[in-house]
């Protein structure tokens, strides 16, 4: 019975192998484990539809949209909430920051224009040496904890 009608196709196992990943993908996509999203990052519960509508209505009562500046502006007669800076304060802080910092493309970070000087001590060299000697007598470096530990200096024995 080796007639062409009963001969199995050589491509049949390959087609069956290609169907396995497809079925596995569909099964994982339908699985609730893949679609589950935790709210551990957000400790608050999401706002309800009514809360969102109330916030929207309050915002519309206190703000208007200015087409010229492409921005929402507080209506006259309303004050900004406590702790919110006005536009002039924000611009002044921005200008101050830009005056004191520049963007460094190599490090992809803002760097100060003027390098900050370390705290310059007003102590003399002798005073610094004495302070260091006193510190070394009362402290010891703990390499396990990577910190200085205070130790009590040995007491001198008194003569009887």
mmCIF file of C-alpha atoms in Angstrom:
data_model
loop_
_atom_site.group_PDB
_atom_site.id
_atom_site.type_symbol
_atom_site.label_atom_id
_atom_site.label_comp_id
_atom_site.label_asym_id
_atom_site.label_seq_id
_atom_site.Cartn_x
_atom_site.Cartn_y
_atom_site.Cartn_z
ATOM 1 C CA UNK A 1 0.000 0.000 0.000
ATOM 2 C CA UNK A 2 2.642 2.438 -0.932
ATOM 3 C CA UNK A 3 0.502 4.293 -3.352
ATOM 4 C CA UNK A 4 0.845 8.081 -3.615
ATOM 5 C CA UNK A 5 -2.543 8.590 -1.937
ATOM 6 C CA UNK A 6 -1.390 6.952 1.322
ATOM 7 C CA UNK A 7 2.211 8.217 1.443
ATOM 8 C CA UNK A 8 2.695 10.619 4.361
ATOM 9 C CA UNK A 9 3.975 14.095 3.460
ATOM 10 C CA UNK A 10 7.456 15.076 4.672
ATOM 11 C CA UNK A 11 6.259 18.611 5.471
ATOM 12 C CA UNK A 12 3.549 17.379 7.839
ATOM 13 C CA UNK A 13 5.791 17.169 10.982
ATOM 14 C CA UNK A 14 7.236 20.613 10.249
ATOM 15 C CA UNK A 15 3.767 22.148 10.011
ATOM 16 C CA UNK A 16 2.764 20.478 13.247
ATOM 17 C CA UNK A 17 5.913 21.838 14.966
ATOM 18 C CA UNK A 18 5.114 25.374 13.795
ATOM 19 C CA UNK A 19 1.626 25.105 15.216
ATOM 20 C CA UNK A 20 2.899 24.265 18.722
ATOM 21 C CA UNK A 21 4.417 27.720 19.441
ATOM 22 C CA UNK A 22 1.316 29.364 17.995
ATOM 23 C CA UNK A 23 -0.950 27.406 20.331
ATOM 24 C CA UNK A 24 1.372 28.054 23.268
ATOM 25 C CA UNK A 25 1.319 31.795 22.526
ATOM 26 C CA UNK A 26 -2.458 31.871 22.337
ATOM 27 C CA UNK A 27 -2.717 29.959 25.618
ATOM 28 C CA UNK A 28 -0.369 32.385 27.398
ATOM 29 C CA UNK A 29 -2.126 35.423 25.978
ATOM 30 C CA UNK A 30 -5.455 34.161 27.267
ATOM 31 C CA UNK A 31 -3.951 33.315 30.656
ATOM 32 C CA UNK A 32 -4.848 35.677 33.520
ATOM 33 C CA UNK A 33 -1.220 35.551 34.731
ATOM 34 C CA UNK A 34 0.047 37.487 31.749
ATOM 35 C CA UNK A 35 -2.655 40.135 31.878
ATOM 36 C CA UNK A 36 -2.559 40.629 35.641
ATOM 37 C CA UNK A 37 -1.293 44.012 36.751
ATOM 38 C CA UNK A 38 -0.471 44.658 40.355
ATOM 39 C CA UNK A 39 -1.167 47.931 42.096
ATOM 40 C CA UNK A 40 1.690 47.489 44.557
ATOM 41 C CA UNK A 41 3.460 50.558 43.164
ATOM 42 C CA UNK A 42 0.411 52.739 43.815
ATOM 43 C CA UNK A 43 -0.740 52.491 47.439
ATOM 44 C CA UNK A 44 -3.928 54.473 46.730
ATOM 45 C CA UNK A 45 -6.988 52.937 45.181
ATOM 46 C CA UNK A 46 -7.800 54.241 41.717
ATOM 47 C CA UNK A 47 -10.271 57.098 41.534
ATOM 48 C CA UNK A 48 -13.866 56.277 40.813
ATOM 49 C CA UNK A 49 -15.660 57.722 37.818
ATOM 50 C CA UNK A 50 -17.611 60.102 40.045
ATOM 51 C CA UNK A 51 -14.432 61.391 41.714
ATOM 52 C CA UNK A 52 -12.819 62.063 38.351
ATOM 53 C CA UNK A 53 -15.922 63.927 37.163
ATOM 54 C CA UNK A 54 -15.957 66.047 40.341
ATOM 55 C CA UNK A 55 -12.274 66.942 39.932
ATOM 56 C CA UNK A 56 -12.863 67.848 36.289
ATOM 57 C CA UNK A 57 -15.821 70.071 37.177
ATOM 58 C CA UNK A 58 -13.832 71.852 39.913
ATOM 59 C CA UNK A 59 -10.949 72.427 37.505
ATOM 60 C CA UNK A 60 -13.290 73.842 34.840
ATOM 61 C CA UNK A 61 -14.814 76.203 37.441
ATOM 62 C CA UNK A 62 -11.412 77.639 38.384
ATOM 63 C CA UNK A 63 -9.530 77.566 35.049
ATOM 64 C CA UNK A 64 -9.959 78.669 31.459
ATOM 65 C CA UNK A 65 -8.047 77.622 28.359
ATOM 66 C CA UNK A 66 -5.960 80.344 26.739
ATOM 67 C CA UNK A 67 -5.566 79.603 23.037
ATOM 68 C CA UNK A 68 -2.782 82.168 22.551
ATOM 69 C CA UNK A 69 -0.473 80.589 25.130
ATOM 70 C CA UNK A 70 -1.839 77.061 24.599
ATOM 71 C CA UNK A 71 -2.188 76.664 28.352
ATOM 72 C CA UNK A 72 -4.786 76.454 31.139
ATOM 73 C CA UNK A 73 -4.920 79.706 33.125
ATOM 74 C CA UNK A 74 -6.440 80.380 36.541
ATOM 75 C CA UNK A 75 -9.587 82.496 36.282
ATOM 76 C CA UNK A 76 -9.589 85.944 37.917
ATOM 77 C CA UNK A 77 -10.784 85.912 41.514
ATOM 78 C CA UNK A 78 -9.300 82.480 42.296
ATOM 79 C CA UNK A 79 -6.054 81.824 44.108
ATOM 80 C CA UNK A 80 -3.681 78.956 43.458
ATOM 81 C CA UNK A 81 -3.740 76.128 46.004
ATOM 82 C CA UNK A 82 -1.347 76.374 48.940
ATOM 83 C CA UNK A 83 2.199 75.384 48.065
ATOM 84 C CA UNK A 84 1.841 75.987 44.327
ATOM 85 C CA UNK A 85 4.326 78.507 42.943
ATOM 86 C CA UNK A 86 3.178 81.150 40.515
ATOM 87 C CA UNK A 87 4.563 81.415 37.001
ATOM 88 C CA UNK A 88 7.035 84.199 37.849
ATOM 89 C CA UNK A 89 8.574 82.189 40.690
ATOM 90 C CA UNK A 90 8.993 79.118 38.478
ATOM 91 C CA UNK A 91 10.599 81.199 35.721
ATOM 92 C CA UNK A 92 12.960 82.856 38.225
ATOM 93 C CA UNK A 93 14.029 79.452 39.588
ATOM 94 C CA UNK A 94 14.529 78.135 36.048
ATOM 95 C CA UNK A 95 16.657 81.138 35.098
ATOM 96 C CA UNK A 96 18.718 80.780 38.270
ATOM 97 C CA UNK A 97 19.316 77.094 37.553
ATOM 98 C CA UNK A 98 20.328 77.792 33.946
ATOM 99 C CA UNK A 99 22.622 80.590 35.095
ATOM 100 C CA UNK A 100 24.425 78.241 37.501
ATOM 101 C CA UNK A 101 24.421 74.990 35.479
ATOM 102 C CA UNK A 102 25.083 73.727 31.978
ATOM 103 C CA UNK A 103 24.218 70.467 30.241
ATOM 104 C CA UNK A 104 27.155 68.156 29.529
ATOM 105 C CA UNK A 105 26.464 65.894 26.539
ATOM 106 C CA UNK A 106 29.302 63.505 27.388
ATOM 107 C CA UNK A 107 27.928 62.622 30.804
ATOM 108 C CA UNK A 108 24.274 63.343 29.879
ATOM 109 C CA UNK A 109 23.847 65.343 33.057
ATOM 110 C CA UNK A 110 23.674 68.892 34.327
ATOM 111 C CA UNK A 111 26.973 70.116 35.776
ATOM 112 C CA UNK A 112 27.688 73.314 37.711
ATOM 113 C CA UNK A 113 29.291 76.131 35.724
ATOM 114 C CA UNK A 114 31.504 77.138 38.629
ATOM 115 C CA UNK A 115 33.122 74.186 40.395
ATOM 116 C CA UNK A 116 32.248 74.308 44.052
ATOM 117 C CA UNK A 117 35.147 74.784 46.390
ATOM 118 C CA UNK A 118 35.418 72.490 49.363
ATOM 119 C CA UNK A 119 34.967 73.935 52.797
ATOM 120 C CA UNK A 120 38.118 75.895 53.500
ATOM 121 C CA UNK A 121 39.219 75.428 57.061
ATOM 122 C CA UNK A 122 40.208 78.463 59.086
ATOM 123 C CA UNK A 123 42.311 76.309 61.393
ATOM 124 C CA UNK A 124 46.069 76.501 61.309
ATOM 125 C CA UNK A 125 48.117 73.445 60.326
ATOM 126 C CA UNK A 126 49.077 72.845 63.944
ATOM 127 C CA UNK A 127 45.412 72.955 65.015
ATOM 128 C CA UNK A 128 44.454 70.492 62.253
ATOM 129 C CA UNK A 129 47.248 68.108 63.331
ATOM 130 C CA UNK A 130 46.140 68.300 66.965
ATOM 131 C CA UNK A 131 42.488 67.711 66.021
ATOM 132 C CA UNK A 132 43.465 64.707 63.862
ATOM 133 C CA UNK A 133 45.630 63.261 66.668
ATOM 134 C CA UNK A 134 42.729 63.624 69.116
ATOM 135 C CA UNK A 135 40.315 61.965 66.680
ATOM 136 C CA UNK A 136 42.674 59.051 66.013
ATOM 137 C CA UNK A 137 43.055 58.520 69.761
ATOM 138 C CA UNK A 138 39.282 58.263 70.280
ATOM 139 C CA UNK A 139 38.193 56.521 67.059
ATOM 140 C CA UNK A 140 39.110 53.397 65.138
ATOM 141 C CA UNK A 141 38.187 52.368 61.558
ATOM 142 C CA UNK A 142 35.963 49.286 61.440
ATOM 143 C CA UNK A 143 36.639 47.658 58.063
ATOM 144 C CA UNK A 144 33.756 45.198 58.471
ATOM 145 C CA UNK A 145 31.113 47.945 58.889
ATOM 146 C CA UNK A 146 33.053 50.497 56.809
ATOM 147 C CA UNK A 147 32.629 53.179 59.463
ATOM 148 C CA UNK A 148 34.521 54.910 62.242
ATOM 149 C CA UNK A 149 33.830 53.462 65.686
ATOM 150 C CA UNK A 150 34.397 55.406 68.866
ATOM 151 C CA UNK A 151 36.760 53.758 71.340
ATOM 152 C CA UNK A 152 37.540 54.795 74.858
ATOM 153 C CA UNK A 153 41.178 55.734 75.345
ATOM 154 C CA UNK A 154 43.155 53.626 77.782
ATOM 155 C CA UNK A 155 43.211 55.158 81.224
ATOM 156 C CA UNK A 156 46.596 55.794 82.791
ATOM 157 C CA UNK A 157 47.267 53.938 85.970
ATOM 158 C CA UNK A 158 47.756 56.131 88.957
ATOM 159 C CA UNK A 159 50.733 55.499 91.232
ATOM 160 C CA UNK A 160 49.881 54.448 94.794
#
